[in-house]
Short mmCIF file of C-alpha atoms in Angstrom, two decimals:
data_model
loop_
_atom_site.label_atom_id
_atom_site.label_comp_id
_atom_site.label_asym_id
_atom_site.label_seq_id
_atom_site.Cartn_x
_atom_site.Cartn_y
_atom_site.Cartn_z
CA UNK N 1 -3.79 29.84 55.89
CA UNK N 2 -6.49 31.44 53.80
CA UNK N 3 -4.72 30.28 50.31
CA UNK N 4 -4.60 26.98 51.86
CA UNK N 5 -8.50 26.99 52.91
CA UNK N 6 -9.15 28.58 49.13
CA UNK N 7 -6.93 25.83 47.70
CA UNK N 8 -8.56 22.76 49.17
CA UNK N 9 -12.07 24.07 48.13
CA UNK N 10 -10.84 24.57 45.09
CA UNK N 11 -9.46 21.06 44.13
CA UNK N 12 -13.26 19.69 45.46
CA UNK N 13 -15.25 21.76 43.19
CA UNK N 14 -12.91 21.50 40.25
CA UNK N 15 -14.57 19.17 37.47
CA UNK N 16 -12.10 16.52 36.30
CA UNK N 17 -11.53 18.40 32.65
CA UNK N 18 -10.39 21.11 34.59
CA UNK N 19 -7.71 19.11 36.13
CA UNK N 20 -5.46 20.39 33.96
CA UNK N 21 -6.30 24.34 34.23
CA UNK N 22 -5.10 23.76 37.59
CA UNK N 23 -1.69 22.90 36.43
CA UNK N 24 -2.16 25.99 33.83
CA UNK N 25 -2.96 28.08 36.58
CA UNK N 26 -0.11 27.46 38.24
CA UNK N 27 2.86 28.12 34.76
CA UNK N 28 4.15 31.99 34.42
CA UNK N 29 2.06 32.81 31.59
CA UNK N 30 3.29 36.34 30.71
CA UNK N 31 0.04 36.82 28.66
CA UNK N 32 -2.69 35.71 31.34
CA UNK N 33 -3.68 32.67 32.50
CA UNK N 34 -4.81 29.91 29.55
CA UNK N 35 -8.15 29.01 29.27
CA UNK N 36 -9.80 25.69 28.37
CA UNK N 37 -10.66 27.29 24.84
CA UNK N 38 -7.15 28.42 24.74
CA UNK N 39 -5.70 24.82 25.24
CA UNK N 40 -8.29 23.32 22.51
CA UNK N 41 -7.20 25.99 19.92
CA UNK N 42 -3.28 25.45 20.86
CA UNK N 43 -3.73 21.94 19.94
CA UNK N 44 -6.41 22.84 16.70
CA UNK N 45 -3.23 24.56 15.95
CA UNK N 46 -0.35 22.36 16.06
CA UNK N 47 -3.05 19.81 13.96
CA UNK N 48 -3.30 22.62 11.54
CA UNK N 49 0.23 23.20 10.97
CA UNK N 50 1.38 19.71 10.49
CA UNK N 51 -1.47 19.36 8.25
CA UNK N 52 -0.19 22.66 6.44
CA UNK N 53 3.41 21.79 6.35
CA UNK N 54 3.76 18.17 6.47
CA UNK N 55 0.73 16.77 4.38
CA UNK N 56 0.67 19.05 1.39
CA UNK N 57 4.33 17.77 0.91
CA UNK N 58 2.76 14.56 -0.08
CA UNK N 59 0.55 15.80 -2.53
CA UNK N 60 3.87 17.41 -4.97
CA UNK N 61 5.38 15.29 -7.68
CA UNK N 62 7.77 12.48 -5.82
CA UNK N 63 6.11 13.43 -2.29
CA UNK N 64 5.99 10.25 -2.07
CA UNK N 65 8.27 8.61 -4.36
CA UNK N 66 11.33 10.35 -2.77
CA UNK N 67 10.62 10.52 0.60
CA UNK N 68 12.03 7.75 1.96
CA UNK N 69 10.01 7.94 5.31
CA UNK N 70 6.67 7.41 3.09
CA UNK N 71 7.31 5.74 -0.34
CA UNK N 72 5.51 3.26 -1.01
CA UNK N 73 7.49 0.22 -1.84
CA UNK N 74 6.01 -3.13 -3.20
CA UNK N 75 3.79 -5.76 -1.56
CA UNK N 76 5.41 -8.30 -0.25
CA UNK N 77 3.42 -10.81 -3.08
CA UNK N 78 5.43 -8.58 -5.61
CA UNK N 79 8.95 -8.40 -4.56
CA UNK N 80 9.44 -11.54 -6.08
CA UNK N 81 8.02 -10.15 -9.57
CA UNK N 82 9.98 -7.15 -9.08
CA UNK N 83 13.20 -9.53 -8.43
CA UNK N 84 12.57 -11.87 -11.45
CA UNK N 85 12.07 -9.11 -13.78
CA UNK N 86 15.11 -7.33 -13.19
CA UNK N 87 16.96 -10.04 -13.62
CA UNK N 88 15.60 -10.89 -16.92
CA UNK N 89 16.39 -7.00 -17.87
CA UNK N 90 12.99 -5.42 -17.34
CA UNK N 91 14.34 -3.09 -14.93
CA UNK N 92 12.76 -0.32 -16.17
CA UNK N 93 9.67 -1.71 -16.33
CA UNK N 94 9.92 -2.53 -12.90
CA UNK N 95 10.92 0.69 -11.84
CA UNK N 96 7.52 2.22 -13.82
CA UNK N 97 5.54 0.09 -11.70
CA UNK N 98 6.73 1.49 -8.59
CA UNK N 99 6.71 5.00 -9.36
CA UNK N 100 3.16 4.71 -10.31
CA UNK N 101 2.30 3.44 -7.00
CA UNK N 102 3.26 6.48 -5.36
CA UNK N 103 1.97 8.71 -8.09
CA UNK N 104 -1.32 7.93 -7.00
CA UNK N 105 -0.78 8.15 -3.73
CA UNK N 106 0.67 11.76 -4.22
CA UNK N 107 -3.12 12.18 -5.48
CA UNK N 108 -5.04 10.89 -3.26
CA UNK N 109 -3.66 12.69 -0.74
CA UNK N 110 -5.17 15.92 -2.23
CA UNK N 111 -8.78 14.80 -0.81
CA UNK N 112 -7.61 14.50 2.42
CA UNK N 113 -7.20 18.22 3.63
CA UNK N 114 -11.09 18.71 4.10
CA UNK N 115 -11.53 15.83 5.86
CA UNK N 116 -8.67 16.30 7.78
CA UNK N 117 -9.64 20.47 8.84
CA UNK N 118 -13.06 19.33 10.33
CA UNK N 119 -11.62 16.51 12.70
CA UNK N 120 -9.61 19.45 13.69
CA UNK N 121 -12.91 21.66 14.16
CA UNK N 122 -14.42 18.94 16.68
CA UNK N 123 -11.41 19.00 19.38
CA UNK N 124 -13.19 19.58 22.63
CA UNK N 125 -11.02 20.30 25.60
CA UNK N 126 -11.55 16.69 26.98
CA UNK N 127 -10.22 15.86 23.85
CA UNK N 128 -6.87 18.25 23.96
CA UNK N 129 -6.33 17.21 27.59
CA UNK N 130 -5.42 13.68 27.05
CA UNK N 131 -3.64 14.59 23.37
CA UNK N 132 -1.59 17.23 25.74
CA UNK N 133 -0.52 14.86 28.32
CA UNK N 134 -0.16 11.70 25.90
CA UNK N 135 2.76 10.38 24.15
CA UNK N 136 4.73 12.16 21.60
CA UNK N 137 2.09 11.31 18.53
CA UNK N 138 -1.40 11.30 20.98
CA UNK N 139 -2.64 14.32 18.23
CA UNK N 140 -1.68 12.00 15.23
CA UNK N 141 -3.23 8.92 16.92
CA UNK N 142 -6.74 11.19 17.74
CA UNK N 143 -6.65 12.45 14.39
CA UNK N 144 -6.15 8.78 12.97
CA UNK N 145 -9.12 7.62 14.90
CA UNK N 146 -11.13 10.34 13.82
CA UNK N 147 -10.69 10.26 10.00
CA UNK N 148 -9.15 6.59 8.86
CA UNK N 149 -12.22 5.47 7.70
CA UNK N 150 -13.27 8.69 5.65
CA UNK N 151 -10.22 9.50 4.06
CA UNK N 152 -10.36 5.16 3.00
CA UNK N 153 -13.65 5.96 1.12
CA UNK N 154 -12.11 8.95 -0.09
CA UNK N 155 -8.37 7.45 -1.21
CA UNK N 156 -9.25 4.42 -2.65
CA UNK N 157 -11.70 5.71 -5.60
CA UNK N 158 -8.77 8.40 -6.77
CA UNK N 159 -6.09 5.92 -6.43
CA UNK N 160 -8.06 3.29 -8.71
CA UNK N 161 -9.03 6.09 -10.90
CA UNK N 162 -5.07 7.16 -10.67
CA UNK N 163 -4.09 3.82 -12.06
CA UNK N 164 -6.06 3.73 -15.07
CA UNK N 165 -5.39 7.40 -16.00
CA UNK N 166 -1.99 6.70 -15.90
CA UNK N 167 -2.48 2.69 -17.56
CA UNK N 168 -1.17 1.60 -14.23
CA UNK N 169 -3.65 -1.21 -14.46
CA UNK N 170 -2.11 -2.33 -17.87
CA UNK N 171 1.74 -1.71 -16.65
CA UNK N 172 0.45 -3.78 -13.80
CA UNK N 173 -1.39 -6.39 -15.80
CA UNK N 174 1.55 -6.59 -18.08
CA UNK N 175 3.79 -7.00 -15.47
CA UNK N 176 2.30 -9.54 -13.36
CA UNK N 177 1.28 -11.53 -16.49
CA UNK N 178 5.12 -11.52 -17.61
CA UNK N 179 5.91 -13.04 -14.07
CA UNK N 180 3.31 -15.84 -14.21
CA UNK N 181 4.43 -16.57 -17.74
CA UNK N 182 7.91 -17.61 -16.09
CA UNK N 183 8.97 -21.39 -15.25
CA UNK N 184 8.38 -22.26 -11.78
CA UNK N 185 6.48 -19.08 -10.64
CA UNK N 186 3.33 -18.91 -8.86
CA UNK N 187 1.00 -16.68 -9.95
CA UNK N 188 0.04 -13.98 -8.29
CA UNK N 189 -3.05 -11.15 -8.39
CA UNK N 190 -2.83 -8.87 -5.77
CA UNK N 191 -5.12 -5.94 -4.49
CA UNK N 192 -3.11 -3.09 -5.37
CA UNK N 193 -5.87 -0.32 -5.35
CA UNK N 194 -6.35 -1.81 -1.47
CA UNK N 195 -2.57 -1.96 -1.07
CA UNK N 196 -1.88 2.25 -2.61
CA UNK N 197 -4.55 2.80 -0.14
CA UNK N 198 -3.57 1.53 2.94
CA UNK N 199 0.09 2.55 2.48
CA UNK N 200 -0.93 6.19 1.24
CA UNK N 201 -2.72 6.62 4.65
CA UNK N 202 0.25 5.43 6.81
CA UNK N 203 2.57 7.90 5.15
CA UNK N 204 -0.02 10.88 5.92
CA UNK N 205 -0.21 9.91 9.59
CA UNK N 206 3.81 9.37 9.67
CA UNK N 207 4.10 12.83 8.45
CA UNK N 208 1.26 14.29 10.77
CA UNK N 209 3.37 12.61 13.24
CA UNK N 210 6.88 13.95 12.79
CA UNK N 211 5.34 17.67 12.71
CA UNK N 212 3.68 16.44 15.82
CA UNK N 213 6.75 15.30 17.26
CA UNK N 214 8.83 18.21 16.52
CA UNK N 215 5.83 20.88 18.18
CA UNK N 216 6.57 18.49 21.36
CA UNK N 217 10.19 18.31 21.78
CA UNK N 218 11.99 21.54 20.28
CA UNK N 219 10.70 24.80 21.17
CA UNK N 220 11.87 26.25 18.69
CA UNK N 221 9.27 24.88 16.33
CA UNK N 222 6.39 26.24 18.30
CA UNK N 223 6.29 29.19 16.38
CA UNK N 224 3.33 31.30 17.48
CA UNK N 225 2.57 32.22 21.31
CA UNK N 226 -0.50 30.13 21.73
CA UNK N 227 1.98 27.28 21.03
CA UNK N 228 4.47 27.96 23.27
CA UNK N 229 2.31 28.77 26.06
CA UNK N 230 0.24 25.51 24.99
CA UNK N 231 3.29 22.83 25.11
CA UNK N 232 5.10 24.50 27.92
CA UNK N 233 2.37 22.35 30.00
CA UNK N 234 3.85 18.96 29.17
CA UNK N 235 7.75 20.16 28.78
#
């Protein structure tokens, strides 16, 4: 009767962040009972390690290009350039033009680490309650709201410096303009520093994501005892 008395004080003096301690309390920790800091740095964690393992993939040679879950393929205003000039027997030319897409997103990704480790640093426990008990990529969605705009600014100045390092914006120029030289085309001038950009940033969250999802749903990825004890709450 007394654990029942002790109980229902409890739940009316909890504060609604500690909601989930009370389930916490509750799991067979082994180690002692997980605190709210505990939680936050389980989840700083599992951020950390897909940014570790997952991320810094992007930034080798072909981390994009051959990873067909990321690589950037062309706008939809170019397929029909890319099309027409294989046909005529500029394949290879077309095929320059593509891998130099993804070359410069395989640099841009390079700025995004810092930007990446101090969205990490602000997780308050609020915050790694509802990533916790949200849906399978609730980390990659907080982390997306948190940094899309910075690593933008960041991106798109490397990946339009990328392009004319590399003459991209010549290969480009000279591709395009061989297009609209063609019979019955219409021209076409697309924003391809904008496009890189945009597409670069997808493939880092997809990545974040799939590191993400694999933390969640195999316990054999969680591979230090903060995570295990962490993600046993929402197994």
């Amino acid at each position: 009767m007394l654990k029942k008395i002790l109980a229902f004080i409890l739940i009316f003096n909890l504060t609604a962040c500690a909601e989930l301690q009370g389930i916490v309390d509750q799991l067979p920790q082994g180690g002692g009972v997980l605190s709210n800091a505990d939680i936050a740095s389980g989840l700083r964690q599992a951020l950390d390690f897909g940014i570790d393992k997952q991320v810094s993939k992007l930034t080798q040679k072909d981390g994009f290009f051959k990873n067909e879950l990321v690589k950037i393929l062309l706008p939809e205003e170019l397929k029909k350039v890319d099309k027409a000039l294989r046909d005529i027997g500029l394949s290879s030319l077309a095929d320059d033009g593509l891998k130099i897409l993804n070359r410069a997103a395989e640099d841009a990704v390079k700025e995004a680490t810092p930007i990446f480790i101090n969205a990490v640093k602000d997780i308050t426990f609020a915050d790694a309650k509802n990533i916790l008990l949200g849906q399978d990529d609730a980390a990659t969605s907080y982390l997306t709201s948190k940094t899309q705009t910075s690593l933008y600014n960041k991106f798109q100045p490397v990946i339009n410096n990328s392009f004319s390092k590399v003459g991209a914006d010549q290969i480009w120029a000279n591709l395009i303009n061989k297009y609209n030289a063609l019979p019955f085309t219409n021209n076409v001038n697309p924003d391809l520093t904008d496009y890189v950009t945009g597409e670069a940033l997808k493939g880092v969250y997809k990545m974040i994501a799939v590191e993400e999802k694999e933390i969640r749903n195999k316990v054999g990825s969680r591979t230090t005892d903060l995570l295990k004890k962490v993600f046993a709450l929402q197994d």
